Amino acid sequence: MRVLLLGSGGREHALAWKMAQSSILEELFIAPGNAGTKMHGKNVDMSVNDFKAIKTFVIENTIDIVVVGPEDPLVNGIADFFKADDELSKASVIGPNKEAAQLEGSKDFAKQFMKRHNIPTAKYATFTKDTLSDGYKFLESMNPPYVLKADGLAAGKGVLILDNIKEAKLELRNMLADAKFGEASARVVIEQFLDGIELSCFVITDGDAYKILPEAKDYKRIGEGDAGLNTGGMGAVSPVPFANPTFLDKIKNQVIIPTHKGLKKDGIEYKGFIFFGIINVKNEPYVIEYNCRMGDPETEVVIPRLKSDILDLFEGVATNTLSERDVQFDERSAAAVMMVSGGYPEKYAKGKQIFGLNAVTDSIVFHAGTVSDGPAVTTSGGRVLAVTSYGKDLATALKKSYESVGKVEFDKSYFRSDIGFDVL
Ligand code: AMP
Ligand code: GLY
């Protein structure tokens, strides 16, 4: 199979690492990739949103499947673009079409979908510039903290959680009337605050059958004890100890199956990964969000726990035969610790050389913000490396990852030393 993978983060390195182990892989290209993906295929200097360039590349290199890592190209309609073009009819996109990707691309769409199909989620209402005063009234009818969500994609920054009503009203105005997040906040969802502990669940589907992947928990805040600013994710663990079989069953019956049936009922064809952001409130699952892709850094612990051939699953998605494919998981735990550039998620320096990568023997180092500079590897982003290890339990996996992190160095590197603290 000839594969083009789109993206350049730790998620994509983990997917490339896994695809490289497949017996049916012929050639793997990654666009644009990073210094890690290069170890498993050829990096191609091409933007994930440049559909015209992607088309030319796919034709010239007789690509069979295009695996889409990030949400942007999906929400922008890359699957529809391929479907509409006869010259691309031989290539399959692993990722949902534009309509299905609205589950991530529009919070209001996702909330309406959940309401329509009785999927547990926080109570909500949606407002626009023209209904700003109704929005104020709605806020007054709620208890703090107030949860405000820009409807569209806002690079992970579109959710505000505010303790005070004055601030909440001001931010609602900023979002709706002053376009704080541009077009993304032309509509704002205000929802009830849910108090609980979060986890991430994943399925892969061909539109008919689906397979549930191992669950994971990520650590979004920059500081220890989950303090400070939100980041793209500072680490992840899988499995999640509080997600016992009873709770996972509830997720399956109350969230996954109704989502699957709901998509069918609404006539929405969904091919690819579905990411369920779940919050456990007194042992009941509620959906916080859907994403139309895998999570990052969750992929760096979920994919290492997949024993089956991932290209066999992708082929199942492409040919609507996922039900015939076998999926097996590794019983071991996996833990990832993210090494980031000092200053991240605010201002940070790039271009710092990374030392010690070859000294790591007990972990897998997935690259995120890295580039090759001749034989050297240097930093090129906020999140730089995800250091993943297996263990008989999470504590063992985490211990190994921290030992490996200790061997890798770059100027002003930072990591959280308490990944897994709340679930061990
Ligand atoms: P989202 O982009 O919708 O996942 O929101 C980002 C983060 O905000 C989530 O991961 C949660 O930590 C938090 N969050 C979102 N919605 C709620 C809610 N209704 N109650 C409590 N926390 C929330
Ligand atoms: N780790 C959360 C996400 O990928 O959105």
Short mmCIF file of C-alpha atoms and ligand atoms in Angstrom, two decimals:
data_model
loop_
_atom_site.label_atom_id
_atom_site.label_comp_id
_atom_site.label_asym_id
_atom_site.label_seq_id
_atom_site.Cartn_x
_atom_site.Cartn_y
_atom_site.Cartn_z
CA MET A 1 0.00 0.00 0.00
CA ARG A 2 1.24 3.47 -0.86
CA VAL A 3 0.38 5.95 1.86
CA LEU A 4 0.44 9.70 2.29
CA LEU A 5 0.11 10.86 5.92
CA LEU A 6 -0.79 14.51 6.54
CA GLY A 7 0.47 16.33 9.62
CA SER A 8 3.63 17.07 11.57
CA GLY A 9 3.08 16.38 15.27
CA GLY A 10 3.67 13.62 17.78
CA ARG A 11 0.39 12.06 16.65
CA GLU A 12 1.70 11.77 13.11
CA HIS A 13 5.04 10.35 14.23
CA ALA A 14 3.16 7.68 16.22
CA LEU A 15 0.98 6.87 13.18
CA ALA A 16 4.02 6.75 10.89
CA TRP A 17 5.89 4.51 13.38
CA LYS A 18 2.94 2.13 13.44
CA MET A 19 2.33 2.11 9.68
CA ALA A 20 6.03 1.43 9.09
CA GLN A 21 5.55 -1.89 10.93
CA SER A 22 2.84 -3.04 8.52
CA SER A 23 3.55 -5.95 6.19
CA ILE A 24 1.40 -4.33 3.49
CA LEU A 25 3.19 -0.97 3.44
CA GLU A 26 4.93 -0.28 0.16
CA GLU A 27 5.91 3.34 0.62
CA LEU A 28 5.08 6.02 3.19
CA PHE A 29 5.19 9.76 2.63
CA ILE A 30 4.52 12.33 5.33
CA ALA A 31 3.57 15.93 4.58
CA PRO A 32 5.08 17.96 6.04
CA GLY A 33 6.29 15.60 8.81
CA ASN A 34 9.10 16.22 11.29
CA ALA A 35 12.54 14.82 12.14
CA GLY A 36 10.84 11.76 13.64
CA THR A 37 8.51 10.83 10.78
CA LYS A 38 11.56 10.92 8.50
CA MET A 39 12.82 7.76 10.17
CA HIS A 40 9.81 5.86 8.79
CA GLY A 41 9.17 7.37 5.38
CA LYS A 42 9.86 10.34 3.13
CA ASN A 43 8.90 13.80 4.32
CA VAL A 44 7.29 15.98 1.66
CA ASP A 45 7.33 19.75 1.92
CA MET A 46 3.61 20.37 1.41
CA SER A 47 0.94 22.05 3.51
CA VAL A 48 -1.90 19.87 4.83
CA ASN A 49 -4.39 22.42 3.47
CA ASP A 50 -2.93 22.75 -0.02
CA PHE A 51 -5.40 20.37 -1.69
CA LYS A 52 -4.13 21.17 -5.20
CA ALA A 53 -0.56 20.23 -4.32
CA ILE A 54 -1.82 17.14 -2.50
CA LYS A 55 -3.76 16.10 -5.59
CA THR A 56 -0.71 16.38 -7.84
CA PHE A 57 1.39 14.45 -5.33
CA VAL A 58 -1.20 11.68 -4.95
CA ILE A 59 -1.46 11.19 -8.73
CA GLU A 60 2.28 11.34 -9.38
CA ASN A 61 3.06 8.90 -6.60
CA THR A 62 0.06 6.57 -7.12
CA ILE A 63 -1.02 6.93 -3.49
CA ASP A 64 -3.67 4.44 -2.31
CA ILE A 65 -4.66 6.06 0.97
CA VAL A 66 -4.32 9.49 2.50
CA VAL A 67 -4.32 9.39 6.29
CA VAL A 68 -5.30 12.76 7.74
CA GLY A 69 -3.80 13.56 11.16
CA PRO A 70 -5.14 17.02 12.08
CA GLU A 71 -8.71 18.37 11.93
CA ASP A 72 -8.13 21.36 9.65
CA PRO A 73 -8.05 19.60 6.27
CA LEU A 74 -11.04 17.47 7.28
CA VAL A 75 -13.15 20.45 8.33
CA ASN A 76 -12.00 22.14 5.11
CA GLY A 77 -13.36 19.18 3.12
CA ILE A 78 -10.38 17.15 1.94
CA ALA A 79 -12.49 13.96 1.81
CA ASP A 80 -15.13 15.72 -0.34
CA PHE A 81 -12.38 17.15 -2.55
CA PHE A 82 -11.12 13.64 -3.29
CA LYS A 83 -14.59 12.22 -3.83
CA ALA A 84 -15.53 14.94 -6.31
CA ASP A 85 -12.45 14.47 -8.48
CA ASP A 86 -12.36 11.57 -10.97
CA GLU A 87 -8.57 11.72 -11.17
CA LEU A 88 -8.44 10.95 -7.43
CA SER A 89 -11.00 8.18 -7.43
CA LYS A 90 -8.40 5.47 -6.76
CA ALA A 91 -7.22 7.09 -3.53
CA SER A 92 -9.15 6.85 -0.26
CA VAL A 93 -9.08 9.44 2.48
CA ILE A 94 -8.97 8.10 6.03
CA GLY A 95 -10.97 10.82 7.75
CA PRO A 96 -14.55 12.09 7.66
CA ASN A 97 -16.11 14.33 5.04
CA LYS A 98 -16.86 17.99 5.66
CA GLU A 99 -20.36 17.41 6.98
CA ALA A 100 -19.26 14.68 9.43
CA ALA A 101 -16.25 16.73 10.51
CA GLN A 102 -18.71 19.37 11.74
CA LEU A 103 -18.87 17.27 14.90
CA GLU A 104 -15.57 19.00 15.68
CA GLY A 105 -15.85 22.01 13.38
CA SER A 106 -18.99 23.40 14.99
CA LYS A 107 -19.79 23.13 18.69
CA ASP A 108 -23.40 24.06 17.93
CA PHE A 109 -23.67 21.28 15.34
CA ALA A 110 -22.24 18.80 17.86
CA LYS A 111 -24.61 19.95 20.62
CA GLN A 112 -27.64 19.72 18.32
CA PHE A 113 -26.54 16.26 17.25
CA MET A 114 -26.21 15.10 20.87
CA LYS A 115 -29.54 16.61 21.84
CA ARG A 116 -31.27 14.98 18.88
CA HIS A 117 -29.86 11.55 19.72
CA ASN A 118 -30.12 11.72 23.51
CA ILE A 119 -26.39 11.60 24.08
CA PRO A 120 -25.51 12.86 27.57
CA THR A 121 -23.90 16.32 27.47
CA ALA A 122 -24.06 19.62 29.36
CA LYS A 123 -27.20 21.77 28.94
CA TYR A 124 -26.57 24.61 26.53
CA ALA A 125 -27.84 27.41 24.33
CA THR A 126 -26.28 29.08 21.29
CA PHE A 127 -26.14 32.83 20.61
CA THR A 128 -25.10 35.22 17.84
CA LYS A 129 -24.39 38.96 17.71
CA ASP A 130 -28.11 39.55 17.17
CA THR A 131 -29.11 37.63 20.28
CA LEU A 132 -26.41 39.00 22.60
CA SER A 133 -28.92 40.30 25.16
CA ASP A 134 -30.58 36.86 25.29
CA GLY A 135 -27.10 35.50 25.93
CA TYR A 136 -26.72 37.84 28.92
CA LYS A 137 -30.07 36.68 30.27
CA PHE A 138 -29.09 33.05 29.79
CA LEU A 139 -25.85 33.66 31.72
CA GLU A 140 -27.86 35.27 34.55
CA SER A 141 -30.01 32.14 34.74
CA MET A 142 -26.93 29.91 35.24
CA ASN A 143 -24.62 29.29 38.17
CA PRO A 144 -20.86 29.93 37.94
CA PRO A 145 -18.46 28.91 36.58
CA TYR A 146 -19.64 29.94 33.11
CA VAL A 147 -18.52 27.95 30.07
CA LEU A 148 -18.31 29.91 26.78
CA LYS A 149 -17.33 28.12 23.58
CA ALA A 150 -16.58 29.66 20.21
CA ASP A 151 -18.60 27.62 17.73
CA GLY A 152 -15.82 27.10 15.17
CA LEU A 153 -12.21 25.92 15.20
CA ALA A 154 -10.04 28.24 17.27
CA ALA A 155 -6.78 26.27 17.57
CA GLY A 156 -7.81 24.89 20.96
CA LYS A 157 -8.23 28.36 22.46
CA GLY A 158 -11.95 28.88 21.90
CA VAL A 159 -13.24 27.67 25.28
CA LEU A 160 -13.38 30.10 28.20
CA ILE A 161 -14.33 29.09 31.74
CA LEU A 162 -15.10 32.12 33.90
CA ASP A 163 -15.99 32.43 37.59
CA ASN A 164 -17.68 35.77 37.51
CA ILE A 165 -20.79 36.91 35.67
CA LYS A 166 -19.40 40.33 34.75
CA GLU A 167 -16.39 38.76 33.11
CA ALA A 168 -18.58 36.17 31.39
CA LYS A 169 -20.79 38.87 29.87
CA LEU A 170 -17.77 40.88 28.78
CA GLU A 171 -16.20 37.85 27.09
CA LEU A 172 -19.48 36.90 25.44
CA ARG A 173 -19.58 40.40 23.98
CA ASN A 174 -15.92 40.17 22.93
CA MET A 175 -16.58 36.91 21.16
CA LEU A 176 -19.84 37.85 19.43
CA ALA A 177 -19.60 41.57 18.81
CA ASP A 178 -15.82 42.01 18.57
CA ALA A 179 -14.99 38.70 16.86
CA LYS A 180 -12.45 37.71 19.54
CA PHE A 181 -11.86 34.43 17.68
CA GLY A 182 -12.76 35.80 14.26
CA GLU A 183 -15.40 33.93 12.30
CA ALA A 184 -15.11 31.04 14.81
CA SER A 185 -16.88 33.09 17.47
CA ALA A 186 -19.69 34.42 15.25
CA ARG A 187 -21.73 31.90 17.22
CA VAL A 188 -21.09 31.04 20.86
CA VAL A 189 -22.32 28.04 22.82
CA ILE A 190 -22.88 28.71 26.52
CA GLU A 191 -23.11 25.55 28.55
CA GLN A 192 -23.53 24.23 32.03
CA PHE A 193 -20.25 23.57 33.85
CA LEU A 194 -19.67 19.88 34.54
CA ASP A 195 -17.51 18.95 37.50
CA GLY A 196 -15.62 15.71 37.05
CA ILE A 197 -12.55 13.97 35.66
CA GLU A 198 -11.95 13.76 31.91
CA LEU A 199 -10.81 11.00 29.61
CA SER A 200 -10.54 10.50 25.86
CA CYS A 201 -12.15 7.61 24.00
CA PHE A 202 -11.64 6.65 20.36
CA VAL A 203 -13.25 4.59 17.67
CA ILE A 204 -12.32 3.89 14.10
CA THR A 205 -15.23 3.42 11.71
CA ASP A 206 -15.90 2.75 8.03
CA GLY A 207 -19.39 4.19 8.37
CA ASP A 208 -20.96 0.81 9.10
CA ALA A 209 -18.76 -1.10 11.51
CA TYR A 210 -16.64 0.44 14.23
CA LYS A 211 -13.86 -0.72 16.52
CA ILE A 212 -13.28 0.81 19.93
CA LEU A 213 -9.65 1.67 20.65
CA PRO A 214 -8.06 1.89 24.11
CA GLU A 215 -9.01 4.95 26.14
CA ALA A 216 -6.50 7.52 27.36
CA LYS A 217 -6.17 10.52 29.61
CA ASP A 218 -4.22 13.59 28.66
CA TYR A 219 -2.81 16.36 30.83
CA LYS A 220 -3.63 19.71 29.27
CA ARG A 221 -2.33 22.26 31.76
CA ILE A 222 1.26 23.48 31.69
CA GLY A 223 1.84 23.25 35.43
CA GLU A 224 2.02 20.45 37.94
CA GLY A 225 -1.21 19.57 39.70
CA ASP A 226 -3.09 20.69 36.56
CA ALA A 227 -2.35 24.37 37.17
CA GLY A 228 -1.69 27.23 34.75
CA LEU A 229 -2.38 27.73 31.09
CA ASN A 230 -3.89 25.20 28.71
CA THR A 231 -1.51 23.53 26.27
CA GLY A 232 -1.88 21.06 23.42
CA GLY A 233 -1.19 18.35 26.01
CA MET A 234 1.74 17.66 28.36
CA GLY A 235 1.47 13.90 28.63
CA ALA A 236 -0.93 10.99 28.43
CA VAL A 237 -1.62 7.60 29.95
CA SER A 238 -3.51 4.53 28.78
CA PRO A 239 -5.44 2.70 30.14
CA VAL A 240 -7.28 5.04 32.50
CA PRO A 241 -7.67 3.37 35.92
CA PHE A 242 -11.04 4.94 36.80
CA ALA A 243 -12.46 3.77 33.46
CA ASN A 244 -13.42 0.35 34.82
CA PRO A 245 -15.46 -2.09 32.72
CA THR A 246 -18.76 -0.73 34.10
CA PHE A 247 -17.87 2.84 33.19
CA LEU A 248 -16.52 1.86 29.75
CA ASP A 249 -19.78 -0.02 29.14
CA LYS A 250 -21.74 3.12 29.96
CA ILE A 251 -19.63 5.05 27.46
CA LYS A 252 -20.29 2.40 24.85
CA ASN A 253 -24.04 2.22 25.45
CA GLN A 254 -24.79 5.86 26.18
CA VAL A 255 -22.29 7.57 23.88
CA ILE A 256 -20.61 5.41 21.25
CA ILE A 257 -23.61 3.39 20.05
CA PRO A 258 -26.00 6.37 20.01
CA THR A 259 -23.39 8.40 18.10
CA HIS A 260 -22.96 5.62 15.56
CA LYS A 261 -26.73 5.19 15.16
CA GLY A 262 -27.28 8.94 15.13
CA LEU A 263 -24.87 9.42 12.25
CA LYS A 264 -26.67 6.70 10.30
CA LYS A 265 -30.09 8.13 11.09
CA ASP A 266 -29.00 11.62 10.00
CA GLY A 267 -27.55 10.17 6.78
CA ILE A 268 -24.05 11.37 7.66
CA GLU A 269 -21.35 9.13 6.26
CA TYR A 270 -18.43 8.96 8.71
CA LYS A 271 -15.13 7.28 7.85
CA GLY A 272 -12.12 7.58 10.09
CA PHE A 273 -11.45 8.22 13.75
CA ILE A 274 -13.97 9.65 16.18
CA PHE A 275 -12.56 11.12 19.39
CA PHE A 276 -14.98 11.41 22.30
CA GLY A 277 -13.92 13.87 24.99
CA ILE A 278 -15.74 12.46 28.03
CA ILE A 279 -16.15 13.75 31.55
CA ASN A 280 -17.02 11.42 34.41
CA VAL A 281 -19.55 13.10 36.67
CA LYS A 282 -20.41 10.86 39.62
CA ASN A 283 -19.76 7.77 37.48
CA GLU A 284 -21.90 8.94 34.59
CA PRO A 285 -20.26 9.82 31.25
CA TYR A 286 -21.04 13.15 29.54
CA VAL A 287 -19.62 14.25 26.19
CA ILE A 288 -17.58 17.45 26.46
CA GLU A 289 -16.62 17.44 22.79
CA TYR A 290 -16.19 15.39 19.67
CA ASN A 291 -13.08 15.55 17.53
CA CYS A 292 -12.90 14.18 14.02
CA ARG A 293 -9.34 12.86 14.40
CA MET A 294 -7.09 11.18 16.95
CA GLY A 295 -5.89 13.13 19.98
CA ASP A 296 -2.40 14.41 20.57
CA PRO A 297 -0.71 13.27 22.85
CA GLU A 298 -3.27 10.47 23.29
CA THR A 299 -2.19 8.84 20.01
CA GLU A 300 1.30 8.44 21.45
CA VAL A 301 -0.09 6.03 24.06
CA VAL A 302 -3.11 4.56 22.23
CA ILE A 303 -1.36 3.53 19.00
CA PRO A 304 1.54 1.79 20.80
CA ARG A 305 -1.15 -0.32 22.51
CA LEU A 306 -2.63 -1.41 19.19
CA LYS A 307 -1.21 -4.84 18.34
CA SER A 308 -3.00 -5.26 15.00
CA ASP A 309 -1.75 -3.98 11.68
CA ILE A 310 -3.04 -0.41 11.40
CA LEU A 311 -2.94 -0.47 7.59
CA ASP A 312 -5.22 -3.50 7.66
CA LEU A 313 -7.70 -1.37 9.64
CA PHE A 314 -7.26 1.59 7.26
CA GLU A 315 -7.85 -0.74 4.33
CA GLY A 316 -11.03 -1.87 6.11
CA VAL A 317 -12.14 1.76 6.38
CA ALA A 318 -11.30 2.45 2.74
CA THR A 319 -13.16 -0.60 1.41
CA ASN A 320 -16.03 -0.72 3.93
CA THR A 321 -14.82 -4.04 5.32
CA LEU A 322 -13.78 -2.98 8.80
CA SER A 323 -16.14 -5.56 10.32
CA GLU A 324 -13.93 -8.33 8.87
CA ARG A 325 -10.75 -6.95 10.39
CA ASP A 326 -9.27 -8.19 13.60
CA VAL A 327 -8.24 -5.74 16.28
CA GLN A 328 -6.04 -6.72 19.22
CA PHE A 329 -4.58 -4.62 22.01
CA ASP A 330 -1.50 -4.81 24.15
CA GLU A 331 -2.38 -5.50 27.79
CA ARG A 332 0.52 -3.39 28.95
CA SER A 333 0.10 0.22 30.06
CA ALA A 334 1.63 3.08 28.12
CA ALA A 335 2.63 6.52 29.36
CA ALA A 336 3.90 9.55 27.45
CA VAL A 337 5.71 12.52 28.93
CA MET A 338 5.92 15.59 26.71
CA MET A 339 9.13 17.64 26.62
CA VAL A 340 8.34 21.22 25.63
CA SER A 341 10.25 24.42 24.92
CA GLY A 342 10.63 26.67 27.99
CA GLY A 343 8.01 29.43 27.85
CA TYR A 344 5.43 27.34 26.00
CA PRO A 345 2.42 27.79 25.62
CA GLU A 346 3.44 31.47 25.50
CA LYS A 347 6.61 32.77 23.84
CA TYR A 348 9.44 30.28 23.42
CA ALA A 349 12.66 29.90 21.43
CA LYS A 350 13.12 27.54 18.47
CA GLY A 351 16.18 26.07 16.80
CA LYS A 352 17.71 24.51 19.92
CA GLN A 353 19.73 21.38 19.27
CA ILE A 354 18.42 18.23 20.95
CA PHE A 355 20.99 15.91 22.54
CA GLY A 356 20.76 12.37 23.86
CA LEU A 357 18.07 10.96 21.58
CA ASN A 358 20.19 7.89 20.84
CA ALA A 359 20.78 7.26 24.54
CA VAL A 360 17.09 6.36 25.00
CA THR A 361 16.72 2.59 24.82
CA ASP A 362 13.74 1.80 27.05
CA SER A 363 11.20 4.23 25.54
CA ILE A 364 9.96 5.36 22.16
CA VAL A 365 10.67 9.00 21.46
CA PHE A 366 7.92 10.44 19.27
CA HIS A 367 8.89 13.75 17.71
CA ALA A 368 6.50 16.70 17.60
CA GLY A 369 8.14 20.10 17.02
CA THR A 370 11.47 18.95 15.59
CA VAL A 371 13.38 19.41 12.35
CA SER A 372 16.54 17.83 11.01
CA ASP A 373 19.50 20.09 10.55
CA GLY A 374 22.04 17.90 8.78
CA PRO A 375 22.73 15.09 11.23
CA ALA A 376 21.42 17.22 14.14
CA VAL A 377 17.83 17.46 15.35
CA THR A 378 16.63 20.86 16.53
CA THR A 379 13.45 22.18 18.11
CA SER A 380 10.86 23.86 15.90
CA GLY A 381 7.78 24.12 18.11
CA GLY A 382 6.38 24.36 21.62
CA ARG A 383 5.75 20.69 22.13
CA VAL A 384 8.98 18.99 21.09
CA LEU A 385 9.02 15.28 22.03
CA ALA A 386 6.63 12.74 23.51
CA VAL A 387 8.58 10.10 25.41
CA THR A 388 6.44 6.94 25.56
CA SER A 389 7.09 3.77 27.53
CA TYR A 390 5.32 0.51 28.19
CA GLY A 391 5.01 -1.01 31.64
CA LYS A 392 3.17 -3.77 33.44
CA ASP A 393 1.27 -0.90 35.05
CA LEU A 394 1.14 2.88 34.66
CA ALA A 395 3.59 3.53 37.49
CA THR A 396 6.22 1.36 35.77
CA ALA A 397 5.58 2.95 32.37
CA LEU A 398 5.83 6.45 33.84
CA LYS A 399 9.04 5.62 35.71
CA LYS A 400 10.64 4.46 32.46
CA SER A 401 9.50 7.56 30.58
CA TYR A 402 10.94 9.84 33.26
CA GLU A 403 14.25 7.94 33.17
CA SER A 404 14.38 8.42 29.40
CA VAL A 405 13.41 12.10 29.64
CA GLY A 406 16.44 12.47 31.93
CA LYS A 407 18.71 11.38 29.04
CA VAL A 408 17.43 13.93 26.54
CA GLU A 409 18.48 17.55 26.65
CA PHE A 410 17.87 20.83 24.92
CA ASP A 411 18.23 24.39 26.09
CA LYS A 412 15.36 25.46 28.39
CA SER A 413 13.44 22.21 28.03
CA TYR A 414 10.51 21.71 30.39
CA PHE A 415 8.25 18.80 31.28
CA ARG A 416 5.67 18.07 33.93
CA SER A 417 7.01 15.66 36.52
CA ASP A 418 3.55 14.56 37.70
CA ILE A 419 1.91 12.95 34.66
CA GLY A 420 -0.57 10.36 35.96
CA PHE A 421 -0.64 11.93 39.44
CA ASP A 422 -4.43 11.85 39.71
CA VAL A 423 -4.99 8.29 38.51
CA LEU A 424 -2.11 6.32 40.05
P1 AMP B 1 -13.50 21.56 24.48
O1 AMP B 1 -12.68 22.26 23.44
O2 AMP B 1 -14.96 21.62 24.26
O3 AMP B 1 -12.98 20.18 24.75
O4 AMP B 1 -13.18 22.29 25.84
C1 AMP B 1 -11.85 22.44 26.31
C2 AMP B 1 -11.77 22.06 27.76
O5 AMP B 1 -12.64 22.90 28.54
C3 AMP B 1 -12.23 20.64 28.06
O6 AMP B 1 -11.23 19.71 27.87
C4 AMP B 1 -12.65 20.76 29.50
O7 AMP B 1 -11.53 20.68 30.37
C5 AMP B 1 -13.20 22.15 29.60
N1 AMP B 1 -14.67 22.12 29.44
C6 AMP B 1 -15.34 22.22 28.29
N2 AMP B 1 -16.67 22.15 28.48
C7 AMP B 1 -16.85 22.02 29.82
C8 AMP B 1 -18.00 21.89 30.65
N3 AMP B 1 -19.24 21.93 30.17
N4 AMP B 1 -17.80 21.75 31.97
C9 AMP B 1 -16.53 21.73 32.48
N5 AMP B 1 -15.42 21.85 31.74
C10 AMP B 1 -15.56 22.00 30.43
N1 GLY B 2 -5.34 16.06 23.49
C1 GLY B 2 -6.54 16.67 23.09
C2 GLY B 2 -6.68 16.86 21.64
O1 GLY B 2 -5.98 16.27 20.84
O2 GLY B 2 -7.57 17.61 21.26
#
